[in-house]
């Protein structure tokens, strides 16, 4: 299902290709309905925590249209995702500038 939804996001942004030239990249985490379970030997007993995923996006600065999205595990680094997002965006848009936070520096 993910490839279909990703393609829908990319395709739905294309009507705005004449408007957008500047893009911004960032990521955020989302918790899921699943739980991680582990045994805590130090304090004893079972521990539970919600699983989470990290969503990386690149969007237009003027219209806020999302042009590319990557969903990875919670520990995915930001910097390796930028080339992937940028390549997808360049397929349909003319990109002149992409500001991002310092997580993308490396």
mmCIF file of C-alpha atoms in Angstrom:
data_model
loop_
_atom_site.group_PDB
_atom_site.id
_atom_site.type_symbol
_atom_site.label_atom_id
_atom_site.label_comp_id
_atom_site.label_asym_id
_atom_site.label_seq_id
_atom_site.Cartn_x
_atom_site.Cartn_y
_atom_site.Cartn_z
ATOM 1 C CA UNK A 1 0.000 0.000 0.000
ATOM 2 C CA UNK A 2 2.875 2.395 0.759
ATOM 3 C CA UNK A 3 4.186 2.588 -2.830
ATOM 4 C CA UNK A 4 0.712 3.451 -4.101
ATOM 5 C CA UNK A 5 0.205 6.211 -1.512
ATOM 6 C CA UNK A 6 3.692 7.599 -2.138
ATOM 7 C CA UNK A 7 3.039 7.748 -5.888
ATOM 8 C CA UNK A 8 -0.295 9.497 -5.252
ATOM 9 C CA UNK A 9 1.461 12.188 -3.194
ATOM 10 C CA UNK A 10 4.092 12.726 -5.879
ATOM 11 C CA UNK A 11 1.551 12.854 -8.721
ATOM 12 C CA UNK A 12 -0.893 15.146 -6.901
ATOM 13 C CA UNK A 13 1.839 17.772 -6.461
ATOM 14 C CA UNK A 14 2.641 18.068 -10.184
ATOM 15 C CA UNK A 15 -0.100 20.623 -11.094
ATOM 16 C CA UNK A 16 1.834 23.162 -8.984
ATOM 17 C CA UNK A 17 5.165 22.685 -10.784
ATOM 18 C CA UNK A 18 4.922 26.118 -12.425
ATOM 19 C CA UNK A 19 4.461 27.804 -9.008
ATOM 20 C CA UNK A 20 7.072 26.117 -6.802
ATOM 21 C CA UNK A 21 10.842 26.492 -7.122
ATOM 22 C CA UNK A 22 11.883 26.643 -3.450
ATOM 23 C CA UNK A 23 11.421 23.649 -1.174
ATOM 24 C CA UNK A 24 11.996 22.778 2.496
ATOM 25 C CA UNK A 25 12.914 19.396 3.967
ATOM 26 C CA UNK A 26 12.217 18.054 7.457
ATOM 27 C CA UNK A 27 11.183 14.948 9.364
ATOM 28 C CA UNK A 28 8.952 14.016 12.265
ATOM 29 C CA UNK A 29 8.042 10.921 14.233
ATOM 30 C CA UNK A 30 4.677 9.216 14.589
ATOM 31 C CA UNK A 31 3.710 6.570 17.094
ATOM 32 C CA UNK A 32 1.883 3.466 15.896
ATOM 33 C CA UNK A 33 -0.711 1.241 17.499
ATOM 34 C CA UNK A 34 1.878 -1.497 18.101
ATOM 35 C CA UNK A 35 3.918 -1.871 21.271
ATOM 36 C CA UNK A 36 7.525 -2.830 21.898
ATOM 37 C CA UNK A 37 8.027 -5.157 24.859
ATOM 38 C CA UNK A 38 11.223 -5.936 26.737
ATOM 39 C CA UNK A 39 12.373 -7.349 30.063
ATOM 40 C CA UNK A 40 14.114 -4.820 32.297
ATOM 41 C CA UNK A 41 16.696 -6.785 34.291
ATOM 42 C CA UNK A 42 17.981 -3.781 36.219
ATOM 43 C CA UNK A 43 14.633 -2.745 37.715
ATOM 44 C CA UNK A 44 12.740 -6.000 37.127
ATOM 45 C CA UNK A 45 9.587 -6.640 35.193
ATOM 46 C CA UNK A 46 8.303 -6.114 31.698
ATOM 47 C CA UNK A 47 8.328 -2.707 30.002
ATOM 48 C CA UNK A 48 6.141 -1.504 27.138
ATOM 49 C CA UNK A 49 6.505 1.392 24.718
ATOM 50 C CA UNK A 50 4.678 2.332 21.521
ATOM 51 C CA UNK A 51 6.562 1.658 18.311
ATOM 52 C CA UNK A 52 7.155 4.662 16.097
ATOM 53 C CA UNK A 53 8.142 5.548 12.541
ATOM 54 C CA UNK A 54 9.927 8.566 11.106
ATOM 55 C CA UNK A 55 8.490 10.441 8.134
ATOM 56 C CA UNK A 56 10.799 12.525 5.941
ATOM 57 C CA UNK A 57 9.186 15.034 3.572
ATOM 58 C CA UNK A 58 10.116 17.791 1.186
ATOM 59 C CA UNK A 59 7.473 20.409 0.476
ATOM 60 C CA UNK A 60 7.017 23.621 -1.462
ATOM 61 C CA UNK A 61 7.614 26.862 0.431
ATOM 62 C CA UNK A 62 4.828 28.873 -1.273
ATOM 63 C CA UNK A 63 1.992 26.332 -1.401
ATOM 64 C CA UNK A 64 3.161 23.791 1.229
ATOM 65 C CA UNK A 65 2.513 20.985 -1.242
ATOM 66 C CA UNK A 66 4.334 17.776 -0.338
ATOM 67 C CA UNK A 67 6.371 16.627 -3.342
ATOM 68 C CA UNK A 68 8.183 13.609 -1.868
ATOM 69 C CA UNK A 69 7.852 11.440 1.224
ATOM 70 C CA UNK A 70 9.903 8.620 2.762
ATOM 71 C CA UNK A 71 8.714 6.581 5.758
ATOM 72 C CA UNK A 72 11.468 4.793 7.662
ATOM 73 C CA UNK A 73 12.091 3.304 11.095
ATOM 74 C CA UNK A 74 12.381 5.531 14.161
ATOM 75 C CA UNK A 75 16.189 5.654 14.058
ATOM 76 C CA UNK A 76 16.546 6.737 10.422
ATOM 77 C CA UNK A 77 18.944 9.662 10.005
ATOM 78 C CA UNK A 78 17.868 12.822 8.204
ATOM 79 C CA UNK A 79 20.936 13.433 6.019
ATOM 80 C CA UNK A 80 20.754 10.229 3.892
ATOM 81 C CA UNK A 81 17.111 10.937 3.055
ATOM 82 C CA UNK A 82 17.716 14.386 1.529
ATOM 83 C CA UNK A 83 19.216 13.142 -1.788
ATOM 84 C CA UNK A 84 16.351 10.679 -2.208
ATOM 85 C CA UNK A 85 13.713 13.335 -1.547
ATOM 86 C CA UNK A 86 15.465 15.863 -3.756
ATOM 87 C CA UNK A 87 15.811 13.427 -6.660
ATOM 88 C CA UNK A 88 12.086 12.659 -6.521
ATOM 89 C CA UNK A 89 11.218 16.363 -6.403
ATOM 90 C CA UNK A 90 13.548 17.208 -9.308
ATOM 91 C CA UNK A 91 11.696 14.686 -11.460
ATOM 92 C CA UNK A 92 8.689 17.035 -11.709
ATOM 93 C CA UNK A 93 9.917 20.410 -10.445
ATOM 94 C CA UNK A 94 12.651 22.934 -11.154
ATOM 95 C CA UNK A 95 14.455 23.230 -7.799
ATOM 96 C CA UNK A 96 16.404 26.385 -6.988
ATOM 97 C CA UNK A 97 16.765 26.234 -3.196
ATOM 98 C CA UNK A 98 16.222 23.708 -0.379
ATOM 99 C CA UNK A 99 16.661 25.010 3.183
ATOM 100 C CA UNK A 100 16.794 22.377 5.930
ATOM 101 C CA UNK A 101 17.721 22.169 9.614
ATOM 102 C CA UNK A 102 21.135 21.081 10.898
ATOM 103 C CA UNK A 103 20.092 17.417 10.968
ATOM 104 C CA UNK A 104 20.834 17.409 7.229
ATOM 105 C CA UNK A 105 24.370 18.833 7.491
ATOM 106 C CA UNK A 106 26.262 15.558 7.521
#
